[in-house]
Amino acid sequence: MSDKIMTTLASATGGKSYRAHKYGLDHAERPFIDYGEDSIIWERTAETDKTIRRYVPLADLSRKLAARNEQLLTYFLDGSRRVFKVDDIAYAHSGGRSVIYPVIAGQIGVGCCRREHRQMVPEKFKREFVLSIPDIANADGKAGFFSATAKKLNNCSELRRLGIEFSTILPYRTAKNSDKKFEDRGTACVQDRMAEKEKELVAELVREGKLNQNNYLVKDGSLEYRPSKGDRIDKRKYQIFKNNYNWVIGVSKNFNPEVCVDINGKPNPGFIADLPVYHRTPVACFKNPDFFGDMEFAVWYIRIRNKSHTRTPFDGIIKVEKMLVTQEEMQKGIDSGLVDYLSAYLINERSPVCYGSDLRWSNHLYPIYLTETYVKSKYLSAESFLHLF
């Protein structure tokens, strides 16, 4: 059985399987600083109080909110994927030569937990198994080719016995207009698929009426979801897409300090690194027209851990994002009082901590850590997953 999937895939796509060495493509989960370039355009202040020029203290408000028997942050979302290179496959090109490409397989998990009577309980979970192969596998450009190939794979007796299906095959581009390795292109396809599953889950919560001004969703990581071409063309769909994020905030543990900006919109990573504990920065507005069209985001930073307990200048700092949904928000910014309340609630989510369980503990919010743990508990083990190939 170990080569059954690849035999079927090679036969269906006209390729040659090499039964190559299998290995994981994920990096170890450790804290890091992303020093790369960013194409985001930082424009202006994105909160209603334009007089805020420095750090905003939040310790008193956090204590006051902690003493109340109420909550604002109810739902917590995490998307995760595990990616493996499972084989090499060759396809013929013009002139009779053949080129070898990696076959990428991934497990995708997207989960949401909610807080109920101070307890965290599972709300929703989505899991998918996917493959990413070179687009040249569909040499004739047939419509529906990859979905039909996925159905052929799912007819393998072992997959039926285990109740496992590959939901789709994601073609990665093989054109030589990118310096990205093929493995990275395949991994990016799996990552994009995970983002789509996250968007679907958020949309479900909205349709069910679970998100509102009293029940926010905290999403682990950036909120930089790209609207589809269909969303952009149809104004109604585009507004629905944006409205889905009215009660959603994204919280990132890792961010690029080189694009941290001060109130004047100038790059100033030191302004973030010197942030005192239990303070937030002013809110800045950013956009990326090439990627997001006219969508705009508000971003600010909060220090949730004391510097004396961390190792780097950016440990203990989280980056918070909120999409500017209404015309009023885009013109005037987010209400500064709401920013303070959201920030204070986030500060209160820092404890208890996951000492020893996660090297990123200083930037973790505990409900997010629990949601991550819940999602990852649903994975097939790496050994069992690789054995399918």
PDB file of N, CA and C in Angstrom, residues 161-226:
ATOM      1  N   ARG A 161     -10.596   2.366   3.692  1.00  0.00           N
ATOM      2  CA  ARG A 161     -10.597   1.607   4.953  1.00  0.00           C
ATOM      3  C   ARG A 161     -10.394   2.522   6.139  1.00  0.00           C
ATOM      4  N   LEU A 162      -9.530   3.512   5.979  1.00  0.00           N
ATOM      5  CA  LEU A 162      -9.224   4.426   7.077  1.00  0.00           C
ATOM      6  C   LEU A 162     -10.211   5.583   7.161  1.00  0.00           C
ATOM      7  N   GLY A 163     -11.086   5.704   6.180  1.00  0.00           N
ATOM      8  CA  GLY A 163     -12.037   6.817   6.177  1.00  0.00           C
ATOM      9  C   GLY A 163     -11.382   8.152   5.905  1.00  0.00           C
ATOM     10  N   ILE A 164     -10.304   8.153   5.118  1.00  0.00           N
ATOM     11  CA  ILE A 164      -9.550   9.372   4.814  1.00  0.00           C
ATOM     12  C   ILE A 164      -9.774   9.751   3.358  1.00  0.00           C
ATOM     13  N   GLU A 165      -9.980  11.029   3.112  1.00  0.00           N
ATOM     14  CA  GLU A 165     -10.108  11.536   1.755  1.00  0.00           C
ATOM     15  C   GLU A 165      -9.228  12.768   1.570  1.00  0.00           C
ATOM     16  N   PHE A 166      -8.671  12.899   0.380  1.00  0.00           N
ATOM     17  CA  PHE A 166      -7.992  14.134   0.007  1.00  0.00           C
ATOM     18  C   PHE A 166      -9.044  15.062  -0.583  1.00  0.00           C
ATOM     19  N   SER A 167      -9.243  16.196   0.056  1.00  0.00           N
ATOM     20  CA  SER A 167     -10.328  17.086  -0.350  1.00  0.00           C
ATOM     21  C   SER A 167     -10.055  17.744  -1.699  1.00  0.00           C
ATOM     22  N   THR A 168      -8.786  17.948  -2.015  1.00  0.00           N
ATOM     23  CA  THR A 168      -8.463  18.616  -3.279  1.00  0.00           C
ATOM     24  C   THR A 168      -6.993  18.425  -3.599  1.00  0.00           C
ATOM     25  N   ILE A 169      -6.646  18.698  -4.837  1.00  0.00           N
ATOM     26  CA  ILE A 169      -5.251  18.775  -5.263  1.00  0.00           C
ATOM     27  C   ILE A 169      -4.991  20.207  -5.687  1.00  0.00           C
ATOM     28  N   LEU A 170      -3.956  20.806  -5.125  1.00  0.00           N
ATOM     29  CA  LEU A 170      -3.644  22.214  -5.351  1.00  0.00           C
ATOM     30  C   LEU A 170      -2.434  22.314  -6.282  1.00  0.00           C
ATOM     31  N   PRO A 171      -2.608  22.789  -7.504  1.00  0.00           N
ATOM     32  CA  PRO A 171      -1.469  22.904  -8.410  1.00  0.00           C
ATOM     33  C   PRO A 171      -0.598  24.115  -8.064  1.00  0.00           C
ATOM     34  N   TYR A 172       0.709  23.906  -7.982  1.00  0.00           N
ATOM     35  CA  TYR A 172       1.607  25.047  -7.814  1.00  0.00           C
ATOM     36  C   TYR A 172       2.246  25.386  -9.156  1.00  0.00           C
ATOM     37  N   ARG A 173       2.554  26.669  -9.342  1.00  0.00           N
ATOM     38  CA  ARG A 173       3.050  27.143 -10.628  1.00  0.00           C
ATOM     39  C   ARG A 173       4.497  26.711 -10.844  1.00  0.00           C
ATOM     40  N   THR A 174       4.800  26.322 -12.078  1.00  0.00           N
ATOM     41  CA  THR A 174       6.157  25.900 -12.418  1.00  0.00           C
ATOM     42  C   THR A 174       6.866  26.902 -13.316  1.00  0.00           C
ATOM     43  N   ALA A 175       6.185  27.990 -13.682  1.00  0.00           N
ATOM     44  CA  ALA A 175       6.818  29.007 -14.531  1.00  0.00           C
ATOM     45  C   ALA A 175       8.041  29.585 -13.835  1.00  0.00           C
ATOM     46  N   LYS A 176       9.052  29.947 -14.637  1.00  0.00           N
ATOM     47  CA  LYS A 176      10.316  30.418 -14.074  1.00  0.00           C
ATOM     48  C   LYS A 176      10.311  31.923 -13.834  1.00  0.00           C
ATOM     49  N   ASN A 177       9.201  32.435 -13.324  1.00  0.00           N
ATOM     50  CA  ASN A 177       9.132  33.872 -13.035  1.00  0.00           C
ATOM     51  C   ASN A 177       9.209  34.131 -11.547  1.00  0.00           C
ATOM     52  N   SER A 178       9.717  33.166 -10.814  1.00  0.00           N
ATOM     53  CA  SER A 178       9.843  33.316  -9.364  1.00  0.00           C
ATOM     54  C   SER A 178      11.109  32.612  -8.919  1.00  0.00           C
ATOM     55  N   ASP A 179      11.755  33.178  -7.880  1.00  0.00           N
ATOM     56  CA  ASP A 179      12.949  32.535  -7.341  1.00  0.00           C
ATOM     57  C   ASP A 179      12.614  31.578  -6.200  1.00  0.00           C
ATOM     58  N   LYS A 180      11.318  31.370  -5.939  1.00  0.00           N
ATOM     59  CA  LYS A 180      10.908  30.449  -4.894  1.00  0.00           C
ATOM     60  C   LYS A 180      11.130  29.005  -5.333  1.00  0.00           C
ATOM     61  N   LYS A 181      11.611  28.190  -4.402  1.00  0.00           N
ATOM     62  CA  LYS A 181      11.768  26.772  -4.676  1.00  0.00           C
ATOM     63  C   LYS A 181      10.389  26.134  -4.845  1.00  0.00           C
ATOM     64  N   PHE A 182      10.334  25.042  -5.586  1.00  0.00           N
ATOM     65  CA  PHE A 182       9.061  24.362  -5.808  1.00  0.00           C
ATOM     66  C   PHE A 182       8.441  23.896  -4.479  1.00  0.00           C
ATOM     67  N   GLU A 183       9.280  23.460  -3.556  1.00  0.00           N
ATOM     68  CA  GLU A 183       8.757  23.051  -2.243  1.00  0.00           C
ATOM     69  C   GLU A 183       8.041  24.212  -1.566  1.00  0.00           C
ATOM     70  N   ASP A 184       8.621  25.395  -1.679  1.00  0.00           N
ATOM     71  CA  ASP A 184       8.011  26.574  -1.052  1.00  0.00           C
ATOM     72  C   ASP A 184       6.712  26.955  -1.764  1.00  0.00           C
ATOM     73  N   ARG A 185       6.662  26.782  -3.087  1.00  0.00           N
ATOM     74  CA  ARG A 185       5.442  27.100  -3.823  1.00  0.00           C
ATOM     75  C   ARG A 185       4.309  26.153  -3.417  1.00  0.00           C
ATOM     76  N   GLY A 186       4.637  24.869  -3.277  1.00  0.00           N
ATOM     77  CA  GLY A 186       3.627  23.915  -2.841  1.00  0.00           C
ATOM     78  C   GLY A 186       3.148  24.203  -1.433  1.00  0.00           C
ATOM     79  N   THR A 187       4.093  24.552  -0.546  1.00  0.00           N
ATOM     80  CA  THR A 187       3.729  24.893   0.828  1.00  0.00           C
ATOM     81  C   THR A 187       2.833  26.120   0.859  1.00  0.00           C
ATOM     82  N   ALA A 188       3.120  27.100  -0.001  1.00  0.00           N
ATOM     83  CA  ALA A 188       2.295  28.314  -0.061  1.00  0.00           C
ATOM     84  C   ALA A 188       0.869  27.980  -0.470  1.00  0.00           C
ATOM     85  N   CYS A 189       0.704  27.007  -1.371  1.00  0.00           N
ATOM     86  CA  CYS A 189      -0.652  26.594  -1.774  1.00  0.00           C
ATOM     87  C   CYS A 189      -1.417  26.021  -0.592  1.00  0.00           C
ATOM     88  N   VAL A 190      -0.736  25.217   0.228  1.00  0.00           N
ATOM     89  CA  VAL A 190      -1.386  24.647   1.417  1.00  0.00           C
ATOM     90  C   VAL A 190      -1.730  25.757   2.401  1.00  0.00           C
ATOM     91  N   GLN A 191      -0.826  26.714   2.564  1.00  0.00           N
ATOM     92  CA  GLN A 191      -1.075  27.844   3.460  1.00  0.00           C
ATOM     93  C   GLN A 191      -2.283  28.652   2.999  1.00  0.00           C
ATOM     94  N   ASP A 192      -2.380  28.912   1.703  1.00  0.00           N
ATOM     95  CA  ASP A 192      -3.526  29.659   1.171  1.00  0.00           C
ATOM     96  C   ASP A 192      -4.831  28.899   1.391  1.00  0.00           C
ATOM     97  N   ARG A 193      -4.774  27.589   1.234  1.00  0.00           N
ATOM     98  CA  ARG A 193      -5.969  26.778   1.466  1.00  0.00           C
ATOM     99  C   ARG A 193      -6.408  26.871   2.931  1.00  0.00           C
ATOM    100  N   MET A 194      -5.437  26.887   3.839  1.00  0.00           N
ATOM    101  CA  MET A 194      -5.756  27.024   5.254  1.00  0.00           C
ATOM    102  C   MET A 194      -6.446  28.364   5.521  1.00  0.00           C
ATOM    103  N   ALA A 195      -5.956  29.429   4.895  1.00  0.00           N
ATOM    104  CA  ALA A 195      -6.575  30.746   5.068  1.00  0.00           C
ATOM    105  C   ALA A 195      -8.016  30.736   4.579  1.00  0.00           C
ATOM    106  N   GLU A 196      -8.280  30.028   3.473  1.00  0.00           N
ATOM    107  CA  GLU A 196      -9.653  29.938   2.963  1.00  0.00           C
ATOM    108  C   GLU A 196     -10.559  29.234   3.965  1.00  0.00           C
ATOM    109  N   LYS A 197     -10.045  28.189   4.601  1.00  0.00           N
ATOM    110  CA  LYS A 197     -10.839  27.464   5.601  1.00  0.00           C
ATOM    111  C   LYS A 197     -11.109  28.356   6.813  1.00  0.00           C
ATOM    112  N   GLU A 198     -10.139  29.194   7.170  1.00  0.00           N
ATOM    113  CA  GLU A 198     -10.353  30.134   8.274  1.00  0.00           C
ATOM    114  C   GLU A 198     -11.470  31.114   7.924  1.00  0.00           C
ATOM    115  N   LYS A 199     -11.432  31.647   6.706  1.00  0.00           N
ATOM    116  CA  LYS A 199     -12.470  32.592   6.280  1.00  0.00           C
ATOM    117  C   LYS A 199     -13.849  31.935   6.286  1.00  0.00           C
ATOM    118  N   GLU A 200     -13.909  30.679   5.859  1.00  0.00           N
ATOM    119  CA  GLU A 200     -15.182  29.959   5.869  1.00  0.00           C
ATOM    120  C   GLU A 200     -15.724  29.814   7.289  1.00  0.00           C
ATOM    121  N   LEU A 201     -14.843  29.511   8.232  1.00  0.00           N
ATOM    122  CA  LEU A 201     -15.290  29.325   9.606  1.00  0.00           C
ATOM    123  C   LEU A 201     -15.807  30.633  10.190  1.00  0.00           C
ATOM    124  N   VAL A 202     -15.108  31.740   9.918  1.00  0.00           N
ATOM    125  CA  VAL A 202     -15.570  33.048  10.391  1.00  0.00           C
ATOM    126  C   VAL A 202     -16.937  33.364   9.809  1.00  0.00           C
ATOM    127  N   ALA A 203     -17.108  33.106   8.517  1.00  0.00           N
ATOM    128  CA  ALA A 203     -18.393  33.383   7.856  1.00  0.00           C
ATOM    129  C   ALA A 203     -19.516  32.555   8.480  1.00  0.00           C
ATOM    130  N   GLU A 204     -19.228  31.318   8.857  1.00  0.00           N
ATOM    131  CA  GLU A 204     -20.238  30.479   9.503  1.00  0.00           C
ATOM    132  C   GLU A 204     -20.669  31.076  10.834  1.00  0.00           C
ATOM    133  N   LEU A 205     -19.712  31.522  11.624  1.00  0.00           N
ATOM    134  CA  LEU A 205     -20.035  32.123  12.923  1.00  0.00           C
ATOM    135  C   LEU A 205     -20.908  33.367  12.740  1.00  0.00           C
ATOM    136  N   VAL A 206     -20.614  34.146  11.699  1.00  0.00           N
ATOM    137  CA  VAL A 206     -21.408  35.348  11.441  1.00  0.00           C
ATOM    138  C   VAL A 206     -22.823  34.973  11.026  1.00  0.00           C
ATOM    139  N   ARG A 207     -22.955  34.017  10.125  1.00  0.00           N
ATOM    140  CA  ARG A 207     -24.288  33.599   9.678  1.00  0.00           C
ATOM    141  C   ARG A 207     -25.129  33.052  10.831  1.00  0.00           C
ATOM    142  N   GLU A 208     -24.479  32.431  11.790  1.00  0.00           N
ATOM    143  CA  GLU A 208     -25.188  31.879  12.944  1.00  0.00           C
ATOM    144  C   GLU A 208     -25.450  32.923  14.022  1.00  0.00           C
ATOM    145  N   GLY A 209     -25.047  34.158  13.772  1.00  0.00           N
ATOM    146  CA  GLY A 209     -25.324  35.248  14.703  1.00  0.00           C
ATOM    147  C   GLY A 209     -24.539  35.188  15.996  1.00  0.00           C
ATOM    148  N   LYS A 210     -23.368  34.556  15.968  1.00  0.00           N
ATOM    149  CA  LYS A 210     -22.614  34.367  17.203  1.00  0.00           C
ATOM    150  C   LYS A 210     -21.631  35.492  17.499  1.00  0.00           C
ATOM    151  N   LEU A 211     -21.305  36.295  16.484  1.00  0.00           N
ATOM    152  CA  LEU A 211     -20.382  37.407  16.691  1.00  0.00           C
ATOM    153  C   LEU A 211     -21.167  38.709  16.727  1.00  0.00           C
ATOM    154  N   ASN A 212     -20.900  39.521  17.735  1.00  0.00           N
ATOM    155  CA  ASN A 212     -21.562  40.818  17.870  1.00  0.00           C
ATOM    156  C   ASN A 212     -20.729  41.703  18.782  1.00  0.00           C
ATOM    157  N   GLN A 213     -21.259  42.867  19.135  1.00  0.00           N
ATOM    158  CA  GLN A 213     -20.486  43.831  19.927  1.00  0.00           C
ATOM    159  C   GLN A 213     -20.151  43.314  21.327  1.00  0.00           C
ATOM    160  N   ASN A 214     -20.839  42.259  21.761  1.00  0.00           N
ATOM    161  CA  ASN A 214     -20.560  41.675  23.073  1.00  0.00           C
ATOM    162  C   ASN A 214     -19.788  40.367  23.004  1.00  0.00           C
ATOM    163  N   ASN A 215     -19.535  39.887  21.783  1.00  0.00           N
ATOM    164  CA  ASN A 215     -18.847  38.605  21.604  1.00  0.00           C
ATOM    165  C   ASN A 215     -17.896  38.703  20.416  1.00  0.00           C
ATOM    166  N   TYR A 216     -16.667  39.085  20.697  1.00  0.00           N
ATOM    167  CA  TYR A 216     -15.647  39.212  19.664  1.00  0.00           C
ATOM    168  C   TYR A 216     -14.947  37.874  19.433  1.00  0.00           C
ATOM    169  N   LEU A 217     -14.387  37.739  18.235  1.00  0.00           N
ATOM    170  CA  LEU A 217     -13.538  36.608  17.894  1.00  0.00           C
ATOM    171  C   LEU A 217     -12.090  37.088  17.849  1.00  0.00           C
ATOM    172  N   VAL A 218     -11.194  36.357  18.514  1.00  0.00           N
ATOM    173  CA  VAL A 218      -9.758  36.640  18.455  1.00  0.00           C
ATOM    174  C   VAL A 218      -9.124  35.588  17.553  1.00  0.00           C
ATOM    175  N   LYS A 219      -8.539  36.032  16.454  1.00  0.00           N
ATOM    176  CA  LYS A 219      -7.906  35.123  15.505  1.00  0.00           C
ATOM    177  C   LYS A 219      -6.395  35.129  15.734  1.00  0.00           C
ATOM    178  N   ASP A 220      -5.813  33.948  15.835  1.00  0.00           N
ATOM    179  CA  ASP A 220      -4.377  33.841  16.022  1.00  0.00           C
ATOM    180  C   ASP A 220      -3.670  34.220  14.727  1.00  0.00           C
ATOM    181  N   GLY A 221      -2.891  35.286  14.763  1.00  0.00           N
ATOM    182  CA  GLY A 221      -2.150  35.725  13.590  1.00  0.00           C
ATOM    183  C   GLY A 221      -2.801  36.905  12.897  1.00  0.00           C
ATOM    184  N   SER A 222      -2.249  37.237  11.751  1.00  0.00           N
ATOM    185  CA  SER A 222      -2.689  38.414  11.019  1.00  0.00           C
ATOM    186  C   SER A 222      -4.091  38.239  10.450  1.00  0.00           C
ATOM    187  N   LEU A 223      -4.773  39.375  10.272  1.00  0.00           N
ATOM    188  CA  LEU A 223      -6.104  39.388   9.656  1.00  0.00           C
ATOM    189  C   LEU A 223      -6.035  39.681   8.160  1.00  0.00           C
ATOM    190  N   GLU A 224      -4.871  39.561   7.589  1.00  0.00           N
ATOM    191  CA  GLU A 224      -4.675  39.990   6.211  1.00  0.00           C
ATOM    192  C   GLU A 224      -5.241  38.960   5.232  1.00  0.00           C
ATOM    193  N   TYR A 225      -6.560  38.834   5.217  1.00  0.00           N
ATOM    194  CA  TYR A 225      -7.249  37.948   4.290  1.00  0.00           C
ATOM    195  C   TYR A 225      -7.504  38.685   2.986  1.00  0.00           C
ATOM    196  N   ARG A 226      -7.154  38.046   1.901  1.00  0.00           N
ATOM    197  CA  ARG A 226      -7.326  38.661   0.589  1.00  0.00           C
ATOM    198  C   ARG A 226      -8.708  38.318   0.034  1.00  0.00           C
TER     199      ARG A 226
END
